[in-house]
mmCIF file of C-alpha atoms and ligand atoms in Angstrom:
data_model
loop_
_atom_site.group_PDB
_atom_site.id
_atom_site.type_symbol
_atom_site.label_atom_id
_atom_site.label_comp_id
_atom_site.label_asym_id
_atom_site.label_seq_id
_atom_site.Cartn_x
_atom_site.Cartn_y
_atom_site.Cartn_z
ATOM 1 C CA MET A 187 0.039 -0.517 0.141
ATOM 2 C CA ARG A 188 0.946 3.247 -1.074
ATOM 3 C CA VAL A 189 1.851 6.361 2.083
ATOM 4 C CA LEU A 190 -1.446 7.945 1.623
ATOM 5 C CA ASP A 191 -2.719 5.132 1.505
ATOM 6 C CA ARG A 192 -2.108 3.596 5.023
ATOM 7 C CA ALA A 193 -2.108 7.571 6.354
ATOM 8 C CA ILE A 194 -5.904 6.959 5.602
ATOM 9 C CA VAL A 195 -5.784 3.865 6.724
ATOM 10 C CA ARG A 196 -4.471 5.317 10.150
ATOM 11 C CA VAL A 197 -7.656 7.242 10.103
ATOM 12 C CA LEU A 198 -10.638 6.189 8.592
ATOM 13 C CA PRO A 199 -12.602 5.554 12.525
ATOM 14 C CA ALA A 200 -11.973 9.029 13.023
ATOM 15 C CA VAL A 201 -13.541 8.953 8.883
ATOM 16 C CA PRO A 202 -17.823 10.243 9.703
ATOM 17 C CA ARG A 203 -19.751 7.278 9.895
ATOM 18 C CA GLN A 204 -22.606 8.691 7.469
ATOM 19 C CA VAL A 205 -19.378 8.951 4.712
ATOM 20 C CA VAL A 206 -17.607 5.586 6.319
ATOM 21 C CA GLN A 207 -21.449 3.846 5.607
ATOM 22 C CA ARG A 208 -21.951 5.567 1.542
ATOM 23 C CA LEU A 209 -17.782 4.110 0.722
ATOM 24 C CA SER A 210 -18.507 0.778 2.743
ATOM 25 C CA ALA A 211 -22.614 0.246 0.942
ATOM 26 C CA ARG A 212 -21.322 -1.676 -2.520
ATOM 27 C CA TYR A 213 -20.032 -4.208 0.950
ATOM 28 C CA ILE A 214 -22.727 -4.936 2.252
ATOM 29 C CA ALA A 215 -26.830 -6.457 0.786
ATOM 30 C CA GLY A 216 -27.875 -3.425 3.128
ATOM 31 C CA PRO A 217 -29.684 -3.350 6.995
ATOM 32 C CA SER A 218 -32.952 -5.664 6.247
ATOM 33 C CA LEU A 219 -33.484 -9.180 5.832
ATOM 34 C CA GLY A 220 -35.009 -8.124 2.334
ATOM 35 C CA ASP A 221 -32.315 -6.671 1.708
ATOM 36 C CA ALA A 222 -29.881 -9.689 1.754
ATOM 37 C CA ARG A 223 -33.001 -12.192 0.851
ATOM 38 C CA THR A 224 -32.438 -9.858 -2.840
ATOM 39 C CA THR A 225 -28.505 -9.529 -3.191
ATOM 40 C CA VAL A 226 -28.537 -13.711 -2.492
ATOM 41 C CA ALA A 227 -31.163 -14.237 -5.270
ATOM 42 C CA ALA A 228 -29.430 -12.222 -8.148
ATOM 43 C CA LEU A 229 -26.038 -13.733 -6.855
ATOM 44 C CA ASN A 230 -28.190 -17.215 -8.164
ATOM 45 C CA ALA A 231 -29.390 -15.860 -11.314
ATOM 46 C CA ASP A 232 -25.314 -15.474 -11.975
ATOM 47 C CA ALA A 233 -24.793 -19.366 -10.743
ATOM 48 C CA LYS A 234 -22.343 -17.906 -7.870
ATOM 49 C CA LEU A 235 -23.341 -19.191 -4.353
ATOM 50 C CA ALA A 236 -24.663 -16.749 -0.919
ATOM 51 C CA THR A 237 -23.463 -16.865 3.166
ATOM 52 C CA VAL A 238 -24.926 -14.905 4.713
ATOM 53 C CA ASP A 239 -23.525 -12.981 7.407
ATOM 54 C CA VAL A 240 -25.777 -11.869 9.717
ATOM 55 C CA LEU A 241 -23.943 -8.282 11.018
ATOM 56 C CA GLY A 242 -22.861 -7.713 14.523
ATOM 57 C CA GLU A 243 -20.466 -8.817 16.703
ATOM 58 C CA GLU A 244 -19.343 -6.405 19.910
ATOM 59 C CA ILE A 245 -22.459 -7.629 21.711
ATOM 60 C CA ALA A 246 -23.031 -7.330 25.403
ATOM 61 C CA ARG A 247 -25.838 -8.655 26.648
ATOM 62 C CA PRO A 248 -26.891 -13.212 26.437
ATOM 63 C CA ALA A 249 -31.123 -10.935 24.780
ATOM 64 C CA GLU A 250 -28.434 -9.325 22.007
ATOM 65 C CA ALA A 251 -26.796 -13.133 21.813
ATOM 66 C CA GLU A 252 -30.715 -14.528 21.145
ATOM 67 C CA ALA A 253 -31.548 -12.146 19.343
ATOM 68 C CA ILE A 254 -29.218 -12.653 16.780
ATOM 69 C CA THR A 255 -29.310 -16.785 16.815
ATOM 70 C CA GLN A 256 -32.769 -15.996 15.888
ATOM 71 C CA ALA A 257 -32.192 -12.958 12.656
ATOM 72 C CA TYR A 258 -29.970 -16.504 11.496
ATOM 73 C CA LEU A 259 -33.257 -18.440 12.580
ATOM 74 C CA ASP A 260 -35.356 -15.760 10.379
ATOM 75 C CA VAL A 261 -32.506 -16.268 7.376
ATOM 76 C CA LEU A 262 -32.724 -20.031 7.532
ATOM 77 C CA GLU A 263 -36.433 -19.430 6.866
ATOM 78 C CA ALA A 264 -35.898 -17.342 4.272
ATOM 79 C CA ILE A 265 -33.568 -19.222 1.892
ATOM 80 C CA GLN A 266 -35.811 -22.147 2.459
ATOM 81 C CA THR A 267 -39.458 -20.265 1.407
ATOM 82 C CA ASP A 268 -37.255 -18.752 -1.266
ATOM 83 C CA GLY A 269 -35.364 -21.285 -2.540
ATOM 84 C CA LEU A 270 -32.416 -20.248 -2.219
ATOM 85 C CA ASP A 271 -28.610 -22.306 -3.341
ATOM 86 C CA ALA A 272 -26.927 -20.210 0.404
ATOM 87 C CA ASN A 273 -26.266 -21.234 3.587
ATOM 88 C CA VAL A 274 -24.476 -19.034 6.683
ATOM 89 C CA SER A 275 -21.863 -17.432 7.632
ATOM 90 C CA VAL A 276 -22.132 -17.266 11.947
ATOM 91 C CA LYS A 277 -19.780 -15.158 14.624
ATOM 92 C CA LEU A 278 -19.095 -16.501 17.935
ATOM 93 C CA THR A 279 -19.081 -13.811 19.817
ATOM 94 C CA GLY A 280 -22.361 -12.339 17.764
ATOM 95 C CA LEU A 281 -23.523 -15.960 19.714
ATOM 96 C CA GLY A 282 -21.934 -15.018 23.299
ATOM 97 C CA LEU A 283 -18.822 -16.373 23.130
ATOM 98 C CA LYS A 284 -17.251 -13.739 25.103
ATOM 99 C CA LEU A 285 -20.218 -13.318 27.336
ATOM 100 C CA ASP A 286 -20.962 -17.640 28.074
ATOM 101 C CA VAL A 287 -19.329 -19.804 25.815
ATOM 102 C CA ASP A 288 -22.641 -22.342 27.125
ATOM 103 C CA LEU A 289 -25.112 -19.829 25.726
ATOM 104 C CA CYS A 290 -23.088 -19.573 22.351
ATOM 105 C CA ARG A 291 -23.067 -23.080 21.950
ATOM 106 C CA ALA A 292 -26.288 -23.410 23.255
ATOM 107 C CA ASN A 293 -27.541 -20.665 19.906
ATOM 108 C CA LEU A 294 -24.881 -22.269 17.875
ATOM 109 C CA GLU A 295 -26.227 -25.935 17.843
ATOM 110 C CA SER A 296 -29.901 -23.731 17.607
ATOM 111 C CA VAL A 297 -28.813 -22.343 14.265
ATOM 112 C CA VAL A 298 -26.546 -26.117 12.852
ATOM 113 C CA ARG A 299 -29.958 -27.955 14.085
ATOM 114 C CA ASP A 300 -32.640 -25.004 12.202
ATOM 115 C CA ALA A 301 -30.396 -24.956 9.178
ATOM 116 C CA GLY A 302 -29.324 -29.112 9.272
ATOM 117 C CA GLU A 303 -33.664 -29.951 9.818
ATOM 118 C CA ARG A 304 -33.153 -27.370 5.588
ATOM 119 C CA GLY A 305 -30.791 -29.750 4.382
ATOM 120 C CA ARG A 306 -28.469 -26.272 5.610
ATOM 121 C CA PHE A 307 -24.554 -26.424 5.973
ATOM 122 C CA VAL A 308 -23.567 -23.657 8.868
ATOM 123 C CA ARG A 309 -19.454 -22.162 8.505
ATOM 124 C CA ILE A 310 -18.284 -20.385 12.008
ATOM 125 C CA ASP A 311 -16.605 -17.321 11.128
ATOM 126 C CA MET A 312 -13.226 -17.231 12.544
ATOM 127 C CA GLU A 313 -12.977 -14.311 14.752
ATOM 128 C CA ASP A 314 -9.092 -12.862 16.691
ATOM 129 C CA SER A 315 -6.582 -15.235 18.506
ATOM 130 C CA SER A 316 -8.100 -14.586 21.106
ATOM 131 C CA CYS A 317 -11.071 -16.675 19.359
ATOM 132 C CA THR A 318 -9.547 -19.604 18.108
ATOM 133 C CA GLU A 319 -9.517 -22.597 20.999
ATOM 134 C CA ASP A 320 -12.461 -21.929 21.218
ATOM 135 C CA THR A 321 -13.848 -21.303 17.921
ATOM 136 C CA LEU A 322 -11.719 -24.899 17.192
ATOM 137 C CA ARG A 323 -13.584 -27.222 20.299
ATOM 138 C CA LEU A 324 -17.330 -25.738 19.778
ATOM 139 C CA TYR A 325 -16.896 -27.003 16.328
ATOM 140 C CA ARG A 326 -15.224 -30.282 16.698
ATOM 141 C CA ASP A 327 -17.723 -31.065 19.806
ATOM 142 C CA LEU A 328 -19.859 -29.847 17.397
ATOM 143 C CA ARG A 329 -18.708 -33.312 14.807
ATOM 144 C CA GLU A 330 -17.895 -35.022 17.107
ATOM 145 C CA GLY A 331 -21.635 -35.198 18.548
ATOM 146 C CA GLY A 332 -22.859 -36.561 15.245
ATOM 147 C CA VAL A 333 -23.657 -33.097 13.551
ATOM 148 C CA ASP A 334 -22.213 -32.518 9.640
ATOM 149 C CA ASN A 335 -23.519 -29.675 8.166
ATOM 150 C CA VAL A 336 -21.490 -27.885 10.030
ATOM 151 C CA GLY A 337 -17.646 -26.126 9.031
ATOM 152 C CA VAL A 338 -15.087 -23.665 10.434
ATOM 153 C CA VAL A 339 -12.736 -21.299 9.304
ATOM 154 C CA LEU A 340 -8.728 -21.194 8.995
ATOM 155 C CA GLN A 341 -6.411 -17.804 8.470
ATOM 156 C CA ALA A 342 -3.081 -18.627 6.787
ATOM 157 C CA SER A 343 -1.348 -15.731 8.666
ATOM 158 C CA LEU A 344 -1.387 -17.926 12.038
ATOM 159 C CA ARG A 345 1.609 -19.295 12.692
ATOM 160 C CA ARG A 346 -0.899 -22.339 13.621
ATOM 161 C CA THR A 347 -3.135 -23.388 11.047
ATOM 162 C CA VAL A 348 -0.796 -26.180 9.282
ATOM 163 C CA ALA A 349 -1.455 -27.805 12.220
ATOM 164 C CA ASP A 350 -4.162 -27.489 13.149
ATOM 165 C CA VAL A 351 -5.784 -28.671 9.151
ATOM 166 C CA LYS A 352 -3.477 -31.791 9.907
ATOM 167 C CA ALA A 353 -5.566 -31.244 14.356
ATOM 168 C CA LEU A 354 -9.083 -31.831 12.274
ATOM 169 C CA GLY A 355 -7.546 -34.184 10.186
ATOM 170 C CA ASP A 356 -10.022 -36.647 11.375
ATOM 171 C CA LEU A 357 -13.289 -35.126 10.971
ATOM 172 C CA ARG A 358 -12.387 -34.325 7.220
ATOM 173 C CA PRO A 359 -13.736 -31.202 7.481
ATOM 174 C CA SER A 360 -15.247 -28.992 5.467
ATOM 175 C CA VAL A 361 -13.190 -25.291 6.087
ATOM 176 C CA ARG A 362 -12.719 -22.083 4.454
ATOM 177 C CA LEU A 363 -8.635 -20.769 4.136
ATOM 178 C CA CYS A 364 -8.850 -17.003 3.970
ATOM 179 C CA LYS A 365 -5.558 -14.578 4.318
ATOM 180 C CA GLY A 366 -6.882 -13.300 7.718
ATOM 181 C CA ILE A 367 -8.314 -10.430 9.223
ATOM 182 C CA TYR A 368 -7.172 -9.080 12.043
ATOM 183 C CA VAL A 369 -3.343 -7.683 13.472
ATOM 184 C CA GLU A 370 -2.588 -10.318 14.888
ATOM 185 C CA PRO A 371 1.118 -10.120 17.328
ATOM 186 C CA ALA A 372 4.746 -11.805 15.333
ATOM 187 C CA SER A 373 4.469 -14.233 18.441
ATOM 188 C CA ILE A 374 1.600 -15.669 16.103
ATOM 189 C CA ALA A 375 1.938 -14.823 12.738
ATOM 190 C CA PHE A 376 2.959 -13.907 9.787
ATOM 191 C CA GLN A 377 3.749 -10.192 9.568
ATOM 192 C CA GLU A 378 4.685 -10.333 6.190
ATOM 193 C CA PHE A 379 2.720 -10.264 2.609
ATOM 194 C CA GLU A 380 5.188 -13.917 0.974
ATOM 195 C CA ALA A 381 4.647 -15.343 4.211
ATOM 196 C CA VAL A 382 0.806 -15.531 4.380
ATOM 197 C CA ARG A 383 0.738 -15.496 0.918
ATOM 198 C CA ALA A 384 3.362 -19.243 1.276
ATOM 199 C CA ASN A 385 1.277 -20.753 4.334
ATOM 200 C CA PHE A 386 -2.104 -20.846 2.848
ATOM 201 C CA LEU A 387 -0.820 -23.045 0.139
ATOM 202 C CA ALA A 388 1.194 -25.157 2.608
ATOM 203 C CA ALA A 389 -3.029 -25.527 4.838
ATOM 204 C CA LEU A 390 -3.935 -25.453 1.037
ATOM 205 C CA GLU A 391 -2.062 -28.971 0.784
ATOM 206 C CA ALA A 392 -2.523 -30.348 3.362
ATOM 207 C CA LEU A 393 -6.180 -29.676 3.745
ATOM 208 C CA LEU A 394 -5.945 -31.620 0.358
ATOM 209 C CA ALA A 395 -3.451 -34.388 1.564
ATOM 210 C CA ASN A 396 -6.238 -35.182 4.905
ATOM 211 C CA GLU A 397 -9.158 -35.258 2.507
ATOM 212 C CA CYS A 398 -10.384 -32.317 3.339
ATOM 213 C CA TYR A 399 -13.367 -29.495 1.400
ATOM 214 C CA PRO A 400 -11.327 -27.301 0.446
ATOM 215 C CA ALA A 401 -13.417 -23.059 0.206
ATOM 216 C CA VAL A 402 -10.005 -21.074 -0.819
ATOM 217 C CA ALA A 403 -11.686 -18.028 0.014
ATOM 218 C CA THR A 404 -9.007 -15.204 -1.554
ATOM 219 C CA HIS A 405 -9.173 -12.176 -3.943
ATOM 220 C CA ASP A 406 -4.771 -12.534 -4.546
ATOM 221 C CA GLU A 407 -5.106 -13.556 -7.754
ATOM 222 C CA TRP A 408 -2.302 -15.176 -7.604
ATOM 223 C CA LEU A 409 -2.889 -17.020 -4.673
ATOM 224 C CA ILE A 410 -6.074 -17.831 -6.665
ATOM 225 C CA GLN A 411 -3.730 -19.592 -9.575
ATOM 226 C CA GLU A 412 -1.892 -21.067 -7.436
ATOM 227 C CA SER A 413 -5.079 -22.505 -6.098
ATOM 228 C CA LEU A 414 -6.511 -24.320 -9.282
ATOM 229 C CA ARG A 415 -3.750 -25.107 -10.133
ATOM 230 C CA ARG A 416 -3.336 -27.306 -6.968
ATOM 231 C CA LEU A 417 -7.532 -27.769 -6.822
ATOM 232 C CA ARG A 418 -6.935 -29.511 -10.556
ATOM 233 C CA GLY A 419 -8.409 -33.303 -10.062
ATOM 234 C CA LEU A 420 -10.953 -32.469 -7.930
ATOM 235 C CA GLY A 421 -14.690 -33.176 -9.908
ATOM 236 C CA PRO A 422 -16.250 -29.511 -9.819
ATOM 237 C CA GLU A 423 -18.256 -30.421 -6.063
ATOM 238 C CA GLU A 424 -15.321 -31.460 -4.530
ATOM 239 C CA TYR A 425 -13.698 -27.567 -3.562
ATOM 240 C CA GLU A 426 -15.347 -23.995 -3.964
ATOM 241 C CA LEU A 427 -13.770 -20.348 -4.239
ATOM 242 C CA GLN A 428 -15.159 -18.057 -2.730
ATOM 243 C CA MET A 429 -15.149 -14.165 -2.601
ATOM 244 C CA LEU A 430 -16.955 -11.549 -0.232
ATOM 245 C CA LEU A 431 -19.374 -8.996 -1.792
ATOM 246 C CA GLY A 432 -18.136 -5.975 -3.683
ATOM 247 C CA VAL A 433 -15.159 -7.478 -4.117
ATOM 248 C CA ARG A 434 -13.529 -8.609 -7.932
ATOM 249 C CA GLU A 435 -17.343 -9.562 -8.735
ATOM 250 C CA PRO A 436 -15.686 -9.642 -12.794
ATOM 251 C CA ARG A 437 -13.101 -11.795 -11.688
ATOM 252 C CA ALA A 438 -16.502 -13.777 -9.849
ATOM 253 C CA SER A 439 -18.049 -13.757 -13.026
ATOM 254 C CA GLU A 440 -14.757 -15.349 -14.825
ATOM 255 C CA LEU A 441 -14.391 -17.525 -12.709
ATOM 256 C CA VAL A 442 -18.176 -19.011 -12.446
ATOM 257 C CA ALA A 443 -17.293 -19.424 -16.341
ATOM 258 C CA GLU A 444 -14.820 -21.824 -16.202
ATOM 259 C CA GLY A 445 -16.852 -23.842 -13.683
ATOM 260 C CA HIS A 446 -15.601 -23.784 -10.155
ATOM 261 C CA ARG A 447 -18.054 -22.922 -7.859
ATOM 262 C CA LEU A 448 -18.483 -20.484 -6.439
ATOM 263 C CA ARG A 449 -19.765 -18.501 -3.632
ATOM 264 C CA VAL A 450 -20.345 -14.992 -2.538
ATOM 265 C CA TYR A 451 -20.062 -14.351 1.859
ATOM 266 C CA VAL A 452 -23.261 -11.767 1.988
ATOM 267 C CA PRO A 453 -23.982 -9.238 5.259
ATOM 268 C CA PHE A 454 -26.674 -6.793 5.749
ATOM 269 C CA GLY A 455 -27.864 -5.507 9.267
ATOM 270 C CA GLN A 456 -28.086 -2.821 10.730
ATOM 271 C CA ARG A 457 -24.314 -3.486 12.489
ATOM 272 C CA TRP A 458 -22.754 -2.397 10.004
ATOM 273 C CA TYR A 459 -19.978 -0.209 10.925
ATOM 274 C CA GLU A 460 -16.886 -2.792 12.856
ATOM 275 C CA TYR A 461 -17.415 -4.455 9.295
ATOM 276 C CA SER A 462 -16.776 -2.116 6.389
ATOM 277 C CA LEU A 463 -14.461 -0.954 8.686
ATOM 278 C CA ARG A 464 -12.609 -3.730 7.938
ATOM 279 C CA ARG A 465 -13.121 -4.066 4.417
ATOM 280 C CA LEU A 466 -12.539 -0.141 3.513
ATOM 281 C CA GLN A 467 -9.231 -0.921 5.612
ATOM 282 C CA GLU A 468 -8.345 -3.853 2.864
ATOM 283 C CA ASN A 469 -9.608 -1.861 -0.262
ATOM 284 C CA PRO A 470 -6.135 -0.444 -1.760
ATOM 285 C CA LYS A 471 -7.267 2.253 -2.855
ATOM 286 C CA ILE A 472 -8.426 3.793 0.291
ATOM 287 C CA ALA A 473 -6.804 6.846 -1.146
ATOM 288 C CA GLY A 474 -9.021 7.376 -3.718
ATOM 289 C CA TYR A 475 -12.022 5.861 -3.334
ATOM 290 C CA VAL A 476 -11.881 8.856 0.539
ATOM 291 C CA ALA A 477 -10.918 11.441 -1.940
ATOM 292 C CA GLY A 478 -13.531 10.151 -4.321
ATOM 293 C CA ASP A 479 -16.383 10.727 -1.811
ATOM 294 C CA VAL A 480 -15.039 13.995 -0.397
ATOM 295 C CA LEU A 481 -15.425 15.345 -4.246
ATOM 296 C CA GLY A 482 -18.413 13.488 -5.431
ATOM 297 C CA ARG A 483 -20.641 16.169 -2.630
ATOM 298 C CA LEU A 484 -18.884 18.903 -3.962
ATOM 299 C CA VAL A 485 -19.365 17.702 -6.767
ATOM 300 C CA PRO A 486 -23.228 16.233 -7.889
ATOM 301 C CA GLY A 487 -23.644 13.694 -10.275
ATOM 302 C CA ARG A 488 -19.915 12.376 -9.847
ATOM 303 C CA ARG A 489 -19.333 9.143 -8.559
ATOM 304 C CA THR A 490 -17.541 8.055 -6.085
ATOM 305 C CA ASP A 491 -15.517 4.927 -7.677
HETATM 306 C C1 FAD B 760 -15.738 -15.400 1.832
HETATM 307 C C2 FAD B 760 -14.973 -14.937 2.628
HETATM 308 C C3 FAD B 760 -14.784 -14.688 4.346
HETATM 309 C C4 FAD B 760 -13.573 -15.020 4.703
HETATM 310 N N1 FAD B 760 -13.769 -15.002 6.204
HETATM 311 C C5 FAD B 760 -13.686 -14.523 7.511
HETATM 312 C C6 FAD B 760 -13.308 -15.546 8.363
HETATM 313 O O1 FAD B 760 -13.473 -15.706 9.044
HETATM 314 N N2 FAD B 760 -11.931 -14.660 9.189
HETATM 315 C C7 FAD B 760 -11.110 -13.604 8.743
HETATM 316 O O2 FAD B 760 -10.647 -13.725 9.559
HETATM 317 N N3 FAD B 760 -10.702 -13.103 8.077
HETATM 318 C C8 FAD B 760 -11.475 -13.894 6.529
HETATM 319 N N4 FAD B 760 -11.947 -13.019 5.904
HETATM 320 C C9 FAD B 760 -11.213 -11.936 4.581
HETATM 321 C C10 FAD B 760 -9.668 -12.672 4.672
HETATM 322 O O3 FAD B 760 -9.365 -13.043 6.439
HETATM 323 C C11 FAD B 760 -9.505 -10.704 4.126
HETATM 324 O O4 FAD B 760 -8.873 -10.238 4.845
HETATM 325 C C12 FAD B 760 -9.983 -10.723 3.135
HETATM 326 O O5 FAD B 760 -10.369 -11.561 2.343
HETATM 327 C C13 FAD B 760 -8.685 -9.840 1.819
HETATM 328 O O6 FAD B 760 -7.766 -10.872 2.130
HETATM 329 P P1 FAD B 760 -7.209 -11.591 0.757
HETATM 330 O O7 FAD B 760 -6.863 -12.902 0.432
HETATM 331 O O8 FAD B 760 -8.410 -11.051 -0.892
HETATM 332 O O9 FAD B 760 -5.952 -10.920 -0.310
HETATM 333 P P2 FAD B 760 -5.277 -8.843 -0.229
HETATM 334 O O10 FAD B 760 -3.759 -9.286 -0.832
HETATM 335 O O11 FAD B 760 -6.300 -8.658 0.868
HETATM 336 O O12 FAD B 760 -6.342 -8.506 -1.125
HETATM 337 C C14 FAD B 760 -6.744 -9.145 -3.116
HETATM 338 C C15 FAD B 760 -6.951 -8.110 -4.056
HETATM 339 O O13 FAD B 760 -8.085 -8.264 -3.777
HETATM 340 C C16 FAD B 760 -8.670 -6.872 -3.684
HETATM 341 N N5 FAD B 760 -9.937 -6.296 -2.909
HETATM 342 C C17 FAD B 760 -9.530 -7.507 -1.834
HETATM 343 N N6 FAD B 760 -10.494 -6.444 -0.477
HETATM 344 C C18 FAD B 760 -10.883 -5.107 -1.430
HETATM 345 C C19 FAD B 760 -11.683 -4.137 -0.555
HETATM 346 N N7 FAD B 760 -12.070 -4.449 0.436
HETATM 347 N N8 FAD B 760 -12.419 -3.899 -1.744
HETATM 348 C C20 FAD B 760 -11.472 -4.076 -2.922
HETATM 349 N N9 FAD B 760 -10.714 -4.947 -3.488
HETATM 350 C C21 FAD B 760 -10.096 -5.079 -2.707
HETATM 351 C C22 FAD B 760 -7.939 -5.707 -4.119
HETATM 352 O O14 FAD B 760 -7.560 -6.057 -5.592
HETATM 353 C C23 FAD B 760 -6.226 -6.292 -4.037
HETATM 354 O O15 FAD B 760 -4.742 -6.417 -4.796
HETATM 355 C C24 FAD B 760 -12.948 -13.709 3.756
HETATM 356 C C25 FAD B 760 -12.524 -13.283 3.145
HETATM 357 C C26 FAD B 760 -13.695 -14.175 2.170
HETATM 358 C C27 FAD B 760 -13.265 -13.507 0.587
#
């Protein structure tokens, strides 16, 4: 990232929320379940699959975790009613992980059970490293309890990830592999771009060696190419590629046209702020984007991207 971009990334939390909301609109389906339904239907019409995320991570009370749990049950019902090709992605902190692990477990179980009854799948997102152990333990407990419609996420930035793949190997897990968005210390996480890439491929190779179902989640073109080389020979049902809503959409369409299963991560909800900041901080054109927004407000009618 250029110096100006890095400077803007640092001050983004000080940017007014209204501006953040406007700049990040492309990354979020909208505030309501109806917005998510429309977005997923449009993706399906383009032969793209979806995974729906109810936004909400910094929760403070059990009632909020229960509200998010109920929101997921509503999503699952909507997916079935509309006949959408979609599953859901949950963040365990949103289900109460930091309040009470047993509350979180109960909420997760109710989402996974409901999804199972509807023939749907639940992906447990991975959050910062304070959640890794609990997340993997809750995942293992579910699988050992005979539940199969659930998968997990591993982050290539973490040094432990290849070992985690091997430790999970007996479960033949469905694993979304991503770089990892959270800033972690060098003692536990690779800091250099190339080291994260190398660990991504090492983890993918370990997933394949352990006959896991890999979901390769990256927009990094080099990693997409290198991953596809390693996936060659698998049938189209034996892996998938994943991207975020609003990022590299033309490339996603090309990958679908080439015959790959591609799933788009579709967040929706009122609690858009933290997710939006993370997406903006990752946008390599963030400086131009912010400048464009300012200019767009000064010069009516000018587009901002
Ligand atoms: C489906 C999916 C699910 C994810 N789930 C998790 C999770 O559970 N836990 C977790 O820690 N992380 C998750 N992530 C985020 C991931 O860890 C990375 O932070 C994110 O994908 C950016 O890394 P990258 O591999 O795309 O590579 P990068 O090197 O960051 O990006 C490669 C290129 O993609 C484009 N690009 C990337 N981001 C943007 C953006 N916001 N706006 C515009 N262009 C962009 C740019 O052209 C950039 O050069 C997920 C990512 C995806 C795709």
